JSON list of C-alpha atoms in Angstrom, two decimals:
[
{"chain": "S", "resi": 369, "resn": "MET", "atom": "CA", "xyz": [-5.92, 7.28, 9.82]},
{"chain": "S", "resi": 370, "resn": "SER", "atom": "CA", "xyz": [-3.74, 9.46, 12.73]},
{"chain": "S", "resi": 371, "resn": "THR", "atom": "CA", "xyz": [-3.06, 8.45, 16.36]},
{"chain": "S", "resi": 372, "resn": "TYR", "atom": "CA", "xyz": [-2.72, 10.25, 19.59]},
{"chain": "S", "resi": 373, "resn": "GLN", "atom": "CA", "xyz": [0.92, 9.58, 19.45]},
{"chain": "S", "resi": 374, "resn": "GLU", "atom": "CA", "xyz": [1.55, 10.16, 16.35]},
{"chain": "S", "resi": 375, "resn": "THR", "atom": "CA", "xyz": [0.09, 13.40, 15.87]},
{"chain": "S", "resi": 376, "resn": "THR", "atom": "CA", "xyz": [2.33, 14.32, 18.90]},
{"chain": "S", "resi": 377, "resn": "GLU", "atom": "CA", "xyz": [5.42, 13.44, 17.23]},
{"chain": "S", "resi": 378, "resn": "GLU", "atom": "CA", "xyz": [4.93, 14.89, 14.57]},
{"chain": "S", "resi": 379, "resn": "GLU", "atom": "CA", "xyz": [3.61, 18.52, 15.88]},
{"chain": "S", "resi": 380, "resn": "ASN", "atom": "CA", "xyz": [7.34, 17.82, 18.62]},
{"chain": "S", "resi": 381, "resn": "GLY", "atom": "CA", "xyz": [9.59, 16.74, 15.35]},
{"chain": "S", "resi": 382, "resn": "GLU", "atom": "CA", "xyz": [10.29, 13.33, 16.30]},
{"chain": "S", "resi": 383, "resn": "PHE", "atom": "CA", "xyz": [8.05, 11.96, 13.05]},
{"chain": "S", "resi": 384, "resn": "TRP", "atom": "CA", "xyz": [9.34, 11.03, 10.77]},
{"chain": "S", "resi": 385, "resn": "GLU", "atom": "CA", "xyz": [7.82, 11.07, 7.05]},
{"chain": "S", "resi": 386, "resn": "LEU", "atom": "CA", "xyz": [9.92, 9.18, 3.92]},
{"chain": "S", "resi": 387, "resn": "ARG", "atom": "CA", "xyz": [9.24, 9.32, 0.55]},
{"chain": "S", "resi": 388, "resn": "LEU", "atom": "CA", "xyz": [11.63, 6.82, -1.48]},
{"chain": "S", "resi": 389, "resn": "TYR", "atom": "CA", "xyz": [11.21, 7.23, -5.23]},
{"chain": "S", "resi": 390, "resn": "VAL", "atom": "CA", "xyz": [11.69, 4.45, -7.06]},
{"chain": "S", "resi": 391, "resn": "ALA", "atom": "CA", "xyz": [12.08, 3.31, -11.02]},
{"chain": "S", "resi": 392, "resn": "GLY", "atom": "CA", "xyz": [10.40, 0.01, -11.48]},
{"chain": "S", "resi": 393, "resn": "GLN", "atom": "CA", "xyz": [12.25, -3.36, -9.05]},
{"chain": "S", "resi": 394, "resn": "THR", "atom": "CA", "xyz": [15.54, -2.83, -10.92]},
{"chain": "S", "resi": 395, "resn": "PRO", "atom": "CA", "xyz": [18.32, -3.82, -8.20]},
{"chain": "S", "resi": 396, "resn": "LYS", "atom": "CA", "xyz": [19.73, -0.67, -7.13]},
{"chain": "S", "resi": 397, "resn": "SER", "atom": "CA", "xyz": [15.69, 0.90, -5.87]},
{"chain": "S", "resi": 398, "resn": "LEU", "atom": "CA", "xyz": [15.54, -2.50, -3.36]},
{"chain": "S", "resi": 399, "resn": "ALA", "atom": "CA", "xyz": [18.73, -2.21, -2.72]},
{"chain": "S", "resi": 400, "resn": "ALA", "atom": "CA", "xyz": [17.01, 1.62, -1.61]},
{"chain": "S", "resi": 401, "resn": "PHE", "atom": "CA", "xyz": [14.14, -0.30, 0.12]},
{"chain": "S", "resi": 402, "resn": "ALA", "atom": "CA", "xyz": [16.14, -2.64, 1.96]},
{"chain": "S", "resi": 403, "resn": "ASN", "atom": "CA", "xyz": [18.69, -0.84, 3.24]},
{"chain": "S", "resi": 404, "resn": "LEU", "atom": "CA", "xyz": [15.99, 2.84, 4.29]},
{"chain": "S", "resi": 405, "resn": "LYS", "atom": "CA", "xyz": [14.13, -0.34, 5.44]},
{"chain": "S", "resi": 406, "resn": "LYS", "atom": "CA", "xyz": [17.86, -1.02, 7.68]},
{"chain": "S", "resi": 407, "resn": "PHE", "atom": "CA", "xyz": [18.65, 2.21, 8.59]},
{"chain": "S", "resi": 408, "resn": "CYS", "atom": "CA", "xyz": [15.26, 3.40, 9.80]},
{"chain": "S", "resi": 409, "resn": "GLU", "atom": "CA", "xyz": [14.65, 0.64, 12.61]},
{"chain": "S", "resi": 410, "resn": "GLU", "atom": "CA", "xyz": [18.16, 1.18, 13.44]},
{"chain": "S", "resi": 411, "resn": "HIS", "atom": "CA", "xyz": [17.59, 4.38, 14.09]},
{"chain": "S", "resi": 412, "resn": "LEU", "atom": "CA", "xyz": [14.13, 6.07, 13.94]},
{"chain": "S", "resi": 413, "resn": "ALA", "atom": "CA", "xyz": [11.95, 2.94, 15.51]},
{"chain": "S", "resi": 414, "resn": "GLY", "atom": "CA", "xyz": [8.58, 3.28, 15.30]},
{"chain": "S", "resi": 415, "resn": "ARG", "atom": "CA", "xyz": [9.05, 6.32, 14.34]},
{"chain": "S", "resi": 416, "resn": "TYR", "atom": "CA", "xyz": [8.63, 6.87, 10.59]},
{"chain": "S", "resi": 417, "resn": "ARG", "atom": "CA", "xyz": [6.38, 6.14, 8.59]},
{"chain": "S", "resi": 418, "resn": "ILE", "atom": "CA", "xyz": [7.74, 5.41, 4.50]},
{"chain": "S", "resi": 419, "resn": "GLU", "atom": "CA", "xyz": [5.74, 5.94, 1.27]},
{"chain": "S", "resi": 420, "resn": "VAL", "atom": "CA", "xyz": [7.19, 4.04, -1.48]},
{"chain": "S", "resi": 421, "resn": "ILE", "atom": "CA", "xyz": [6.47, 6.11, -5.63]},
{"chain": "S", "resi": 422, "resn": "ASP", "atom": "CA", "xyz": [7.84, 3.73, -8.30]},
{"chain": "S", "resi": 423, "resn": "LEU", "atom": "CA", "xyz": [7.54, 6.72, -11.34]},
{"chain": "S", "resi": 424, "resn": "VAL", "atom": "CA", "xyz": [7.69, 3.52, -13.59]},
{"chain": "S", "resi": 425, "resn": "GLU", "atom": "CA", "xyz": [3.91, 3.36, -12.42]},
{"chain": "S", "resi": 426, "resn": "HIS", "atom": "CA", "xyz": [3.45, 6.82, -11.26]},
{"chain": "S", "resi": 427, "resn": "PRO", "atom": "CA", "xyz": [5.13, 9.70, -13.55]},
{"chain": "S", "resi": 428, "resn": "GLN", "atom": "CA", "xyz": [3.43, 12.29, -12.88]},
{"chain": "S", "resi": 429, "resn": "LEU", "atom": "CA", "xyz": [4.56, 12.17, -9.23]},
{"chain": "S", "resi": 430, "resn": "ALA", "atom": "CA", "xyz": [8.02, 12.84, -9.64]},
{"chain": "S", "resi": 431, "resn": "ARG", "atom": "CA", "xyz": [7.28, 16.71, -10.19]},
{"chain": "S", "resi": 432, "resn": "GLY", "atom": "CA", "xyz": [5.85, 17.57, -6.78]},
{"chain": "S", "resi": 433, "resn": "ASP", "atom": "CA", "xyz": [8.35, 17.27, -5.27]},
{"chain": "S", "resi": 434, "resn": "GLN", "atom": "CA", "xyz": [11.44, 17.42, -7.83]},
{"chain": "S", "resi": 435, "resn": "ILE", "atom": "CA", "xyz": [12.74, 14.31, -8.45]},
{"chain": "S", "resi": 436, "resn": "PHE", "atom": "CA", "xyz": [15.99, 14.83, -11.13]},
{"chain": "S", "resi": 437, "resn": "ALA", "atom": "CA", "xyz": [17.54, 10.61, -10.24]},
{"chain": "S", "resi": 438, "resn": "VAL", "atom": "CA", "xyz": [16.30, 7.59, -9.41]},
{"chain": "S", "resi": 439, "resn": "PRO", "atom": "CA", "xyz": [15.87, 5.89, -6.26]},
{"chain": "S", "resi": 440, "resn": "THR", "atom": "CA", "xyz": [15.34, 9.41, -4.33]},
{"chain": "S", "resi": 441, "resn": "LEU", "atom": "CA", "xyz": [14.93, 9.93, -0.96]},
{"chain": "S", "resi": 442, "resn": "VAL", "atom": "CA", "xyz": [12.62, 12.60, 0.46]},
{"chain": "S", "resi": 443, "resn": "ARG", "atom": "CA", "xyz": [12.69, 13.56, 4.02]},
{"chain": "S", "resi": 444, "resn": "LYS", "atom": "CA", "xyz": [9.24, 15.32, 3.94]},
{"chain": "S", "resi": 445, "resn": "LEU", "atom": "CA", "xyz": [9.22, 15.63, 8.04]},
{"chain": "S", "resi": 446, "resn": "PRO", "atom": "CA", "xyz": [10.39, 17.02, 9.74]},
{"chain": "S", "resi": 447, "resn": "GLU", "atom": "CA", "xyz": [10.71, 19.80, 8.03]},
{"chain": "S", "resi": 448, "resn": "PRO", "atom": "CA", "xyz": [13.15, 21.46, 6.00]},
{"chain": "S", "resi": 449, "resn": "LEU", "atom": "CA", "xyz": [12.33, 19.05, 3.66]},
{"chain": "S", "resi": 450, "resn": "ARG", "atom": "CA", "xyz": [15.94, 16.91, 2.19]},
{"chain": "S", "resi": 451, "resn": "LYS", "atom": "CA", "xyz": [17.20, 14.06, -0.71]},
{"chain": "S", "resi": 452, "resn": "ILE", "atom": "CA", "xyz": [19.44, 12.01, -0.73]},
{"chain": "S", "resi": 453, "resn": "ILE", "atom": "CA", "xyz": [20.02, 10.26, -4.17]},
{"chain": "S", "resi": 454, "resn": "GLY", "atom": "CA", "xyz": [21.82, 6.61, -4.20]},
{"chain": "S", "resi": 455, "resn": "ASP", "atom": "CA", "xyz": [20.71, 4.06, -2.67]},
{"chain": "S", "resi": 456, "resn": "LEU", "atom": "CA", "xyz": [21.32, 4.02, 0.52]},
{"chain": "S", "resi": 457, "resn": "SER", "atom": "CA", "xyz": [23.89, 1.72, 1.27]},
{"chain": "S", "resi": 458, "resn": "ASN", "atom": "CA", "xyz": [26.46, 4.73, 3.40]},
{"chain": "S", "resi": 459, "resn": "THR", "atom": "CA", "xyz": [25.10, 5.44, 6.64]},
{"chain": "S", "resi": 460, "resn": "GLU", "atom": "CA", "xyz": [27.54, 8.19, 7.42]},
{"chain": "S", "resi": 461, "resn": "LYS", "atom": "CA", "xyz": [25.69, 10.08, 4.52]},
{"chain": "S", "resi": 462, "resn": "VAL", "atom": "CA", "xyz": [22.27, 9.22, 4.79]},
{"chain": "S", "resi": 463, "resn": "LEU", "atom": "CA", "xyz": [22.50, 9.91, 9.09]},
{"chain": "S", "resi": 464, "resn": "VAL", "atom": "CA", "xyz": [24.16, 13.67, 7.72]},
{"chain": "S", "resi": 465, "resn": "GLY", "atom": "CA", "xyz": [21.82, 13.35, 5.09]},
{"chain": "S", "resi": 466, "resn": "LEU", "atom": "CA", "xyz": [18.66, 13.45, 7.02]},
{"chain": "S", "resi": 467, "resn": "ASP", "atom": "CA", "xyz": [19.75, 15.92, 10.06]},
{"chain": "S", "resi": 468, "resn": "LEU", "atom": "CA", "xyz": [21.13, 13.30, 12.72]},
{"chain": "S", "resi": 469, "resn": "ARG", "atom": "CA", "xyz": [24.23, 13.66, 12.66]},
{"chain": "S", "resi": 470, "resn": "PRO", "atom": "CA", "xyz": [26.30, 16.93, 11.65]},
{"chain": "S", "resi": 471, "resn": "ARG", "atom": "CA", "xyz": [28.74, 17.54, 9.12]},
{"chain": "S", "resi": 472, "resn": "GLY", "atom": "CA", "xyz": [31.60, 16.89, 9.76]}
]
């Protein structure tokens, strides 16, 4: 269920819908989720939604976003779709990858 505020933010391109593809509870997957959560709280507080897709449990879901490596972060909104592969420990790479900071 979407609230009015979420709807307005989605329409304005201010709401971030992120999907993190992982493969089980590996150290790299856990690190990617922890890094993503921390990143979102610091840079997108109150304006994001994270969906975690475990490809061990749902391998068929990799096809939809053309996932070839894990962990992979997919930015669904705002458009255009963006992908970042890795544990998301490099904040600069994540900022540039999500278009929060221009490429230097």
